[in-house]
Short mmCIF file of C-alpha atoms in Angstrom, two decimals:
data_model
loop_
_atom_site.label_atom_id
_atom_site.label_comp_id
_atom_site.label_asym_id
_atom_site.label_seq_id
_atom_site.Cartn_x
_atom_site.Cartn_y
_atom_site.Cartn_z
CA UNK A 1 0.00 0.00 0.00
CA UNK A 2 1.29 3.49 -1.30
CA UNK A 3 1.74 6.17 1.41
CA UNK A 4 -0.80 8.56 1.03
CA UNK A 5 0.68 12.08 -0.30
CA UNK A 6 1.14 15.10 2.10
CA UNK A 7 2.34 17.71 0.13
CA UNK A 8 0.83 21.07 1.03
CA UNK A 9 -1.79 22.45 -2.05
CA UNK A 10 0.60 24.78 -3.80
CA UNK A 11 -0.91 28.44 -4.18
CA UNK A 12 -1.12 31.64 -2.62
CA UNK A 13 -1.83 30.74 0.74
CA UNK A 14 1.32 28.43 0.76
CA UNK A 15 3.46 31.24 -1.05
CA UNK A 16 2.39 33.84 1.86
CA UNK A 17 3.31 31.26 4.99
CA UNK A 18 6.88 30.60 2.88
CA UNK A 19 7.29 34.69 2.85
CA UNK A 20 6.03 34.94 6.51
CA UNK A 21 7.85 32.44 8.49
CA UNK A 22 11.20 33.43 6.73
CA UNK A 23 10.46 37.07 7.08
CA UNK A 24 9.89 36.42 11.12
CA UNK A 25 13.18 33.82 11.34
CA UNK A 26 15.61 36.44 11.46
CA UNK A 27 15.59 38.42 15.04
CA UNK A 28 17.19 41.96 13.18
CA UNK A 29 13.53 41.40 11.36
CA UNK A 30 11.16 41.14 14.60
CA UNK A 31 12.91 43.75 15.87
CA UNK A 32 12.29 45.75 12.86
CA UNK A 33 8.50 44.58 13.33
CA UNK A 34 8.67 45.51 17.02
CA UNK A 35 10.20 48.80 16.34
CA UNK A 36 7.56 50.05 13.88
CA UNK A 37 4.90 48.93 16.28
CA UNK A 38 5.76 51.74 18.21
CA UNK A 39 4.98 53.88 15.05
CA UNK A 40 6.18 54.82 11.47
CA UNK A 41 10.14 55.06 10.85
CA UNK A 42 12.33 56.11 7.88
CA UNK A 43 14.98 53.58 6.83
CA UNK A 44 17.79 55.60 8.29
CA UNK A 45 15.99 55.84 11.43
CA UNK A 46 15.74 52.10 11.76
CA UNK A 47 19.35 51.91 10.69
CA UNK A 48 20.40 54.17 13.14
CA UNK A 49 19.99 51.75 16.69
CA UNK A 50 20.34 48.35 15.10
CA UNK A 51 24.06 48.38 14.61
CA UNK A 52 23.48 47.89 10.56
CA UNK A 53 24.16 49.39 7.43
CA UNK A 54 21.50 51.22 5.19
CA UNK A 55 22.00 48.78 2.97
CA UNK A 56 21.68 46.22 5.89
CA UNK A 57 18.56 47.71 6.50
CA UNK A 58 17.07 47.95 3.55
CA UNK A 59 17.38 43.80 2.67
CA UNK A 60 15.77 43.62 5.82
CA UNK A 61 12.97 45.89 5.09
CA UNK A 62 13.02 44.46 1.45
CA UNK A 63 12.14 40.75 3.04
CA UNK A 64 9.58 41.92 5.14
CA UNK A 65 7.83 43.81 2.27
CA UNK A 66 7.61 41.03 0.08
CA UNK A 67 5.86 38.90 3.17
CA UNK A 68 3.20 42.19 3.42
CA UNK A 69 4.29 42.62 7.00
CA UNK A 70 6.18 45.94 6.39
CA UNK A 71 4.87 48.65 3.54
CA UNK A 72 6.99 51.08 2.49
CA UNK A 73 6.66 54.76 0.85
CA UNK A 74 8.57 57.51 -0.43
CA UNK A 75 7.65 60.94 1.37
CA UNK A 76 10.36 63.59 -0.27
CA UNK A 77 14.16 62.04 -0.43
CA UNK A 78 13.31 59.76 2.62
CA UNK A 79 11.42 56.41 2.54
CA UNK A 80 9.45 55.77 5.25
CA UNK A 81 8.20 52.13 6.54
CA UNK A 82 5.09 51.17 8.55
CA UNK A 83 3.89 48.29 9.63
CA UNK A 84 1.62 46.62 6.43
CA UNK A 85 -2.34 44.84 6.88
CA UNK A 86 -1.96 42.32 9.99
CA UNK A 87 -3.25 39.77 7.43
CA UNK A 88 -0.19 38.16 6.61
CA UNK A 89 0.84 37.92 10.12
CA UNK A 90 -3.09 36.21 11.08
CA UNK A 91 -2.60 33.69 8.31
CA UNK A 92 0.83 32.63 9.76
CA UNK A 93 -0.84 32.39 13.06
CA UNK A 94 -3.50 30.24 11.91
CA UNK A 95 -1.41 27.90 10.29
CA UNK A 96 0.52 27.58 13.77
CA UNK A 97 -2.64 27.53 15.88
CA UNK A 98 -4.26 24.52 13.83
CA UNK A 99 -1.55 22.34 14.15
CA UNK A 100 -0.62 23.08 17.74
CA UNK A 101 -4.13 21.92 18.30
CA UNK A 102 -3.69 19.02 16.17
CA UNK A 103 -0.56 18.61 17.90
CA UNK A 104 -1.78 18.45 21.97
CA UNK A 105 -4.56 16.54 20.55
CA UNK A 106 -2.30 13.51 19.26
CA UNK A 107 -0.17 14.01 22.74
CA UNK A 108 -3.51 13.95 24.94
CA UNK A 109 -4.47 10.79 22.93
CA UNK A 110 -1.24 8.73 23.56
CA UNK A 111 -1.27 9.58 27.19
CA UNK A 112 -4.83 8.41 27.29
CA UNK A 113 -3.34 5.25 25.58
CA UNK A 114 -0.75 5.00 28.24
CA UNK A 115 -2.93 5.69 31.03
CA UNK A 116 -4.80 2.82 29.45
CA UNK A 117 -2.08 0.70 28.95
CA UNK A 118 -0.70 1.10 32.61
CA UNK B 1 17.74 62.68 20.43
CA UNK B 2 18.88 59.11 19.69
CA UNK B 3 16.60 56.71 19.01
CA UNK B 4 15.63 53.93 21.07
CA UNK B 5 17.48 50.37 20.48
CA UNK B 6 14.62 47.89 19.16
CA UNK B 7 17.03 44.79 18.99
CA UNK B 8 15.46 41.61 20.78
CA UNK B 9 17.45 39.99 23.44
CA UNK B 10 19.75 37.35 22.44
CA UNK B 11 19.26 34.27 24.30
CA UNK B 12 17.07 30.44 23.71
CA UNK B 13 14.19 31.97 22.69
CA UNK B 14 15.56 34.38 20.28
CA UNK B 15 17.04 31.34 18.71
CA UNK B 16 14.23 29.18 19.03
CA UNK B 17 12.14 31.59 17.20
CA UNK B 18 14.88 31.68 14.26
CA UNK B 19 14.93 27.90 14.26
CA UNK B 20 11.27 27.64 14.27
CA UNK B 21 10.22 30.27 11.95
CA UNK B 22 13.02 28.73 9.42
CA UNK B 23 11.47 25.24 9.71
CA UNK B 24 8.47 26.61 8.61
CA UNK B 25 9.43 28.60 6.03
CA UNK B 26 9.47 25.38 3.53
CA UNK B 27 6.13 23.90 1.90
CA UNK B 28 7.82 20.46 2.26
CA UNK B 29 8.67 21.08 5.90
CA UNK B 30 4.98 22.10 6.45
CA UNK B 31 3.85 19.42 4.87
CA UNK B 32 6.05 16.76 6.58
CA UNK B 33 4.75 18.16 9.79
CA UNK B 34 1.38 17.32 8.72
CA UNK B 35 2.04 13.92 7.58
CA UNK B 36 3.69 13.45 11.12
CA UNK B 37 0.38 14.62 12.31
CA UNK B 38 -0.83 11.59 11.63
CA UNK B 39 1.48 9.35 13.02
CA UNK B 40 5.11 8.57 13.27
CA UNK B 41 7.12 7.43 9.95
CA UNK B 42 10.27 5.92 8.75
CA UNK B 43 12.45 8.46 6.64
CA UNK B 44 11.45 6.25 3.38
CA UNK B 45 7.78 6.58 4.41
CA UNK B 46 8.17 10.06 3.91
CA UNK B 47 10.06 10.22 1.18
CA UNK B 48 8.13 7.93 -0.98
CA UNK B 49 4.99 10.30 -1.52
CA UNK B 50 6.96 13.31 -1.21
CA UNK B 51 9.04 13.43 -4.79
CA UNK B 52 12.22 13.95 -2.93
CA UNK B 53 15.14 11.96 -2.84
CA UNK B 54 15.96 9.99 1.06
CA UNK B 55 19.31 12.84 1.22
CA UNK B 56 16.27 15.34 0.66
CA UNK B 57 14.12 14.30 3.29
CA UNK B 58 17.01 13.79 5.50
CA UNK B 59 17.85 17.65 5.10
CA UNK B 60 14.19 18.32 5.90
CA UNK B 61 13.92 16.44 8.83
CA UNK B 62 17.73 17.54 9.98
CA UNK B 63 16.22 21.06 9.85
CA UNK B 64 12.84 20.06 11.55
CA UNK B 65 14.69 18.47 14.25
CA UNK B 66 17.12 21.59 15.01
CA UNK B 67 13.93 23.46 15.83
CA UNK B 68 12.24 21.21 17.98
CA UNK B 69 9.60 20.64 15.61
CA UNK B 70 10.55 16.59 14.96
CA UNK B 71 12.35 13.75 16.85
CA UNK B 72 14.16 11.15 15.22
CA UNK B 73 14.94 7.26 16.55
CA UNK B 74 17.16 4.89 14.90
CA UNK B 75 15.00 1.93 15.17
CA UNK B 76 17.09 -1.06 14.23
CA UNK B 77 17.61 -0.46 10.59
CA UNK B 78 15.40 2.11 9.73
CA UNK B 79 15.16 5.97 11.44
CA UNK B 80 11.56 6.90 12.51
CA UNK B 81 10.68 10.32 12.74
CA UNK B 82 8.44 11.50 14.88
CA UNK B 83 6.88 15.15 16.37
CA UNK B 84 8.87 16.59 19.00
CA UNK B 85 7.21 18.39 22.03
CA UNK B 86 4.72 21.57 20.72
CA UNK B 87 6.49 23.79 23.09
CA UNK B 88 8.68 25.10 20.05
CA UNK B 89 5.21 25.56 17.83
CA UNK B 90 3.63 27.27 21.16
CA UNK B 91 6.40 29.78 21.53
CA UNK B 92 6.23 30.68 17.82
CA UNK B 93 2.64 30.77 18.04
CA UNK B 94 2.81 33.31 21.13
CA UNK B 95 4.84 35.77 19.58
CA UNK B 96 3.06 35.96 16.62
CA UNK B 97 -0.27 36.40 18.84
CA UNK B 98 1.20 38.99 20.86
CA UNK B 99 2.23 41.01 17.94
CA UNK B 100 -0.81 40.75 16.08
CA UNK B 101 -2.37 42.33 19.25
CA UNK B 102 -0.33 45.22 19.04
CA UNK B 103 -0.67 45.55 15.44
CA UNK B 104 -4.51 45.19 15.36
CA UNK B 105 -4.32 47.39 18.61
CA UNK B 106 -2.34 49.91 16.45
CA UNK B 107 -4.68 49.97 13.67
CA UNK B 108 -7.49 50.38 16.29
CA UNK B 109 -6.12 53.22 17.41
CA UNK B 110 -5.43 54.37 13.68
CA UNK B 111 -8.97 54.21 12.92
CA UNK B 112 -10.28 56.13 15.83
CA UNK B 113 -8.14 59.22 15.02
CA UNK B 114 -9.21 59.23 11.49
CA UNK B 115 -12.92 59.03 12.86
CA UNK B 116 -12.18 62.37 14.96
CA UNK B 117 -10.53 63.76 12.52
CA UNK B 118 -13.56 63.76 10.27
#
């Protein structure tokens, strides 16, 4: 008997959890996220405290745009980031949610089995 | 005036969350995880439905199983792979809740001013 496939349904949902969960696996990046939760902040001003380069910086802020958690805009010779639609960062948190559930619910059921077997 | 230094704290759950977030990054990680959802498996169980080669899987699982996520048992011949403990998912999950808070919280607050403002 053939194992039964798991791959995950490849489309945008899958695309957006790649983006996320490497956007949030790098701590210079939550602290970028953390940072602009305290409010709007131009790209030298993040640079400024975190001990990188501009350029640093702006690979950073480049990652986290392309996951939607960070949106970015030019205002005069400055470009300013906020933080982008908490969508992106609910969808990540769903994913992790349902299968933590799943998860304690498989544990649960082999210590019921054990408790059982004893 | 300076501004204020947003960089987390480095310590086990700063790395924990890079780990974790990493492992997840990966639509074949995800979907291993949900496969060992349903019950333990040798690495040639999972490789046979997954299209990737047993070195493949290995570097899947190795990754997995830096994070937390999956624990691995050489069983005379053959290595079953199992899930590891769901603290690693549940610390993941919690800072993604708690920023999602804030965030919402933020836009919350967003929405009220441009309500007075009107």
């Amino acid at each position: 008997m053939g194992e039964q496939p798991y791959t995950e349904p490849i489309g945008a949902l899958s695309l957006t959890l790649d983006a996320t969960f490497f956007a949030l696996s790098d701590p210079k990046r939550r602290g970028i996220l953390e940072r602009l939760g305290r409010g709007p902040a131009t790209l030298s001003q993040l640079a400024e405290p975190s001990g990188l380069t501009l350029n640093g910086i702006k690979k950073h802020v480049g990652i986290l745009e392309l996951a939607g958690l960070v949106e970015t805009e030019k205002v005069g010779r400055v470009r300013e980031c906020r933080l982008g639609p908490a969508t992106t960062l609910g969808e990540a948190g769903e994913w992790i949610e349902a299968h933590r559930r799943a998860w304690e619910g498989r544990l649960d059921r082999f210590e019921r089995f054990v408790e059982r077997a004893r």
